[in-house]
Amino acid sequence: MLNRRNFLTAAIGVAATGALAACAKEDKSSTGTSSGGGSKAITLGFSQVGSESGWRSANTTSVKEAAKEAGYNLKFSDAQQKQENQISAIRSYIAQKVDVIAFSPVVVTGWDAVLKEAKAAKIPVVLTDRSVETSDDSLYVTLVGSDFTDEGRRAGKILEKVLAKAGVKGPVKIAQLEGTTGAAPAIERAKGFKEVMDADHKGDWKIVVSQTGDFTRAGGKQVMAAFLQSNPDINVLFAHNDDMAIGAIQSIEAAGKKPGKDILIVSIDGVKDGFIAMSEGKINAIVECNPLLGPQLMEVVKTVHDGGSVERWIKTKEGDFMQDQAKAALPTRKY
């Protein structure tokens, strides 16, 4: 199982500015209850990417259930894979003066303006699942998520075992189904996989075609059909998530080929349908990415809200991670 990490790039003090009504579908009902001792429950505004995959659905369920168990008031919005919806939702949370904002960003860039608004409002922001690139790392407190680059490396290493087991020798022609363009998992999983290729397989592995399937089954099916028309001799598929791999399987079978045999398949996630496909021999290997981040997120939200210290991992210029400690520069809120 891939180890989970809590990455903290900086401690922040953050805070409120005027607001726009969210374009995203927002659930404004409270899922928590007031805690004991006369204190008010933490209000958490959470903006989810959408519901593009089985992984995302499980992640949403985990967040909602963990917030309820923690007794938090959760304001939830579904961005429907649109950055503008998330930005509007975050501005809505600022206007509502929530205690903490958390979101899983659709893409890596384009967040500085709204994060500065949150910082001006003294509302801490916690990233979940995916990272962002900002001009100032103090615009958010921490990231609760996976090392996607390492997942890409693991996919490359497990492909070595899959090829050996299948007895494949000679050139390997790889099709890559990428995640949403500009999203952290798409960028970093591709990077990690390429690291393994460049280090160990320059002469025998080649990505002959690569395109986004937007992390969806429909996208995986459509793009794989095009791949097979332009490159009928593909013998390996690397999919950035299980849902795209499952969609691709339909196109592979429609083309008269056997997934898992004629075309070896490695994907990332570990959702139920992915394991079913693997049990049927249609997916050869899956790198796990656990979606159940809710409990860790609620622990971080409580710590940040109370102005406590949070373990952090600072990314260096070389792309490595250095462990550190930081205290959230926020006043403890008392009700």
JSON list of C-alpha atoms in Angstrom, two decimals, residues 232-313:
[
{"chain": "A", "resi": 232, "resn": "PRO", "atom": "CA", "xyz": [-2.69, -0.83, -33.86]},
{"chain": "A", "resi": 233, "resn": "ASP", "atom": "CA", "xyz": [0.58, -2.41, -32.64]},
{"chain": "A", "resi": 234, "resn": "ILE", "atom": "CA", "xyz": [0.34, -1.00, -29.10]},
{"chain": "A", "resi": 235, "resn": "ASN", "atom": "CA", "xyz": [1.12, -3.75, -26.58]},
{"chain": "A", "resi": 236, "resn": "VAL", "atom": "CA", "xyz": [0.97, -1.86, -23.26]},
{"chain": "A", "resi": 237, "resn": "LEU", "atom": "CA", "xyz": [-1.49, 0.65, -21.78]},
{"chain": "A", "resi": 238, "resn": "PHE", "atom": "CA", "xyz": [-0.57, 2.86, -18.83]},
{"chain": "A", "resi": 239, "resn": "ALA", "atom": "CA", "xyz": [-3.73, 4.56, -17.52]},
{"chain": "A", "resi": 240, "resn": "HIS", "atom": "CA", "xyz": [-3.53, 7.29, -14.90]},
{"chain": "A", "resi": 241, "resn": "ASN", "atom": "CA", "xyz": [-6.61, 5.86, -13.18]},
{"chain": "A", "resi": 242, "resn": "ASP", "atom": "CA", "xyz": [-8.78, 2.75, -13.13]},
{"chain": "A", "resi": 243, "resn": "ASP", "atom": "CA", "xyz": [-11.85, 4.36, -14.67]},
{"chain": "A", "resi": 244, "resn": "MET", "atom": "CA", "xyz": [-9.98, 5.28, -17.87]},
{"chain": "A", "resi": 245, "resn": "ALA", "atom": "CA", "xyz": [-8.51, 1.77, -17.99]},
{"chain": "A", "resi": 246, "resn": "ILE", "atom": "CA", "xyz": [-12.00, 0.26, -17.68]},
{"chain": "A", "resi": 247, "resn": "GLY", "atom": "CA", "xyz": [-13.26, 2.47, -20.51]},
{"chain": "A", "resi": 248, "resn": "ALA", "atom": "CA", "xyz": [-10.23, 1.51, -22.60]},
{"chain": "A", "resi": 249, "resn": "ILE", "atom": "CA", "xyz": [-10.97, -2.18, -22.07]},
{"chain": "A", "resi": 250, "resn": "GLN", "atom": "CA", "xyz": [-14.27, -1.74, -23.92]},
{"chain": "A", "resi": 251, "resn": "SER", "atom": "CA", "xyz": [-12.49, -0.31, -26.97]},
{"chain": "A", "resi": 252, "resn": "ILE", "atom": "CA", "xyz": [-9.80, -2.98, -26.86]},
{"chain": "A", "resi": 253, "resn": "GLU", "atom": "CA", "xyz": [-12.43, -5.71, -26.88]},
{"chain": "A", "resi": 254, "resn": "ALA", "atom": "CA", "xyz": [-14.40, -3.94, -29.62]},
{"chain": "A", "resi": 255, "resn": "ALA", "atom": "CA", "xyz": [-11.22, -4.02, -31.72]},
{"chain": "A", "resi": 256, "resn": "GLY", "atom": "CA", "xyz": [-11.03, -7.80, -31.35]},
{"chain": "A", "resi": 257, "resn": "LYS", "atom": "CA", "xyz": [-8.11, -7.78, -28.93]},
{"chain": "A", "resi": 258, "resn": "LYS", "atom": "CA", "xyz": [-7.81, -9.28, -25.45]},
{"chain": "A", "resi": 259, "resn": "PRO", "atom": "CA", "xyz": [-7.13, -6.77, -22.66]},
{"chain": "A", "resi": 260, "resn": "GLY", "atom": "CA", "xyz": [-4.54, -8.11, -20.26]},
{"chain": "A", "resi": 261, "resn": "LYS", "atom": "CA", "xyz": [-3.04, -10.36, -22.94]},
{"chain": "A", "resi": 262, "resn": "ASP", "atom": "CA", "xyz": [-2.75, -8.67, -26.32]},
{"chain": "A", "resi": 263, "resn": "ILE", "atom": "CA", "xyz": [-2.45, -5.34, -24.55]},
{"chain": "A", "resi": 264, "resn": "LEU", "atom": "CA", "xyz": [-1.04, -5.41, -21.02]},
{"chain": "A", "resi": 265, "resn": "ILE", "atom": "CA", "xyz": [-2.65, -2.85, -18.72]},
{"chain": "A", "resi": 266, "resn": "VAL", "atom": "CA", "xyz": [-1.29, -1.05, -15.66]},
{"chain": "A", "resi": 267, "resn": "SER", "atom": "CA", "xyz": [-3.41, 1.59, -13.90]},
{"chain": "A", "resi": 268, "resn": "ILE", "atom": "CA", "xyz": [-3.57, 3.56, -10.67]},
{"chain": "A", "resi": 269, "resn": "ASP", "atom": "CA", "xyz": [-6.25, 3.83, -7.95]},
{"chain": "A", "resi": 270, "resn": "GLY", "atom": "CA", "xyz": [-7.61, 0.51, -6.73]},
{"chain": "A", "resi": 271, "resn": "VAL", "atom": "CA", "xyz": [-11.37, 1.06, -6.98]},
{"chain": "A", "resi": 272, "resn": "LYS", "atom": "CA", "xyz": [-13.80, -1.87, -6.80]},
{"chain": "A", "resi": 273, "resn": "ASP", "atom": "CA", "xyz": [-14.41, -2.11, -10.56]},
{"chain": "A", "resi": 274, "resn": "GLY", "atom": "CA", "xyz": [-10.67, -1.98, -11.16]},
{"chain": "A", "resi": 275, "resn": "PHE", "atom": "CA", "xyz": [-10.13, -4.99, -8.92]},
{"chain": "A", "resi": 276, "resn": "ILE", "atom": "CA", "xyz": [-12.98, -6.82, -10.65]},
{"chain": "A", "resi": 277, "resn": "ALA", "atom": "CA", "xyz": [-11.29, -6.21, -14.02]},
{"chain": "A", "resi": 278, "resn": "MET", "atom": "CA", "xyz": [-8.00, -7.41, -12.55]},
{"chain": "A", "resi": 279, "resn": "SER", "atom": "CA", "xyz": [-9.63, -10.57, -11.19]},
{"chain": "A", "resi": 280, "resn": "GLU", "atom": "CA", "xyz": [-10.90, -11.22, -14.72]},
{"chain": "A", "resi": 281, "resn": "GLY", "atom": "CA", "xyz": [-7.38, -10.82, -16.10]},
{"chain": "A", "resi": 282, "resn": "LYS", "atom": "CA", "xyz": [-8.26, -7.66, -18.04]},
{"chain": "A", "resi": 283, "resn": "ILE", "atom": "CA", "xyz": [-6.05, -5.35, -15.95]},
{"chain": "A", "resi": 284, "resn": "ASN", "atom": "CA", "xyz": [-2.65, -6.78, -15.11]},
{"chain": "A", "resi": 285, "resn": "ALA", "atom": "CA", "xyz": [-1.68, -4.57, -12.17]},
{"chain": "A", "resi": 286, "resn": "ILE", "atom": "CA", "xyz": [-2.95, -1.61, -10.16]},
{"chain": "A", "resi": 287, "resn": "VAL", "atom": "CA", "xyz": [-0.99, 0.86, -8.04]},
{"chain": "A", "resi": 288, "resn": "GLU", "atom": "CA", "xyz": [-3.13, 1.75, -5.03]},
{"chain": "A", "resi": 289, "resn": "CYS", "atom": "CA", "xyz": [-4.13, 5.34, -4.24]},
{"chain": "A", "resi": 290, "resn": "ASN", "atom": "CA", "xyz": [-6.34, 5.30, -1.16]},
{"chain": "A", "resi": 291, "resn": "PRO", "atom": "CA", "xyz": [-9.30, 7.71, -1.40]},
{"chain": "A", "resi": 292, "resn": "LEU", "atom": "CA", "xyz": [-10.26, 7.53, 2.29]},
{"chain": "A", "resi": 293, "resn": "LEU", "atom": "CA", "xyz": [-8.72, 10.85, 3.30]},
{"chain": "A", "resi": 294, "resn": "GLY", "atom": "CA", "xyz": [-11.65, 12.10, 5.38]},
{"chain": "A", "resi": 295, "resn": "PRO", "atom": "CA", "xyz": [-10.39, 11.18, 8.87]},
{"chain": "A", "resi": 296, "resn": "GLN", "atom": "CA", "xyz": [-6.91, 12.64, 8.24]},
{"chain": "A", "resi": 297, "resn": "LEU", "atom": "CA", "xyz": [-8.46, 15.80, 6.82]},
{"chain": "A", "resi": 298, "resn": "MET", "atom": "CA", "xyz": [-10.69, 16.32, 9.87]},
{"chain": "A", "resi": 299, "resn": "GLU", "atom": "CA", "xyz": [-7.71, 15.89, 12.21]},
{"chain": "A", "resi": 300, "resn": "VAL", "atom": "CA", "xyz": [-5.75, 18.52, 10.28]},
{"chain": "A", "resi": 301, "resn": "VAL", "atom": "CA", "xyz": [-8.76, 20.88, 10.18]},
{"chain": "A", "resi": 302, "resn": "LYS", "atom": "CA", "xyz": [-9.11, 20.65, 13.98]},
{"chain": "A", "resi": 303, "resn": "THR", "atom": "CA", "xyz": [-5.38, 21.26, 14.54]},
{"chain": "A", "resi": 304, "resn": "VAL", "atom": "CA", "xyz": [-5.27, 24.21, 12.16]},
{"chain": "A", "resi": 305, "resn": "HIS", "atom": "CA", "xyz": [-8.48, 25.71, 13.55]},
{"chain": "A", "resi": 306, "resn": "ASP", "atom": "CA", "xyz": [-7.05, 25.56, 17.07]},
{"chain": "A", "resi": 307, "resn": "GLY", "atom": "CA", "xyz": [-3.75, 27.13, 15.98]},
{"chain": "A", "resi": 308, "resn": "GLY", "atom": "CA", "xyz": [-1.74, 23.99, 16.69]},
{"chain": "A", "resi": 309, "resn": "SER", "atom": "CA", "xyz": [1.41, 22.60, 15.10]},
{"chain": "A", "resi": 310, "resn": "VAL", "atom": "CA", "xyz": [1.13, 20.50, 11.96]},
{"chain": "A", "resi": 311, "resn": "GLU", "atom": "CA", "xyz": [3.75, 18.19, 10.53]},
{"chain": "A", "resi": 312, "resn": "ARG", "atom": "CA", "xyz": [4.87, 19.40, 7.14]},
{"chain": "A", "resi": 313, "resn": "TRP", "atom": "CA", "xyz": [6.93, 18.31, 4.19]}
]
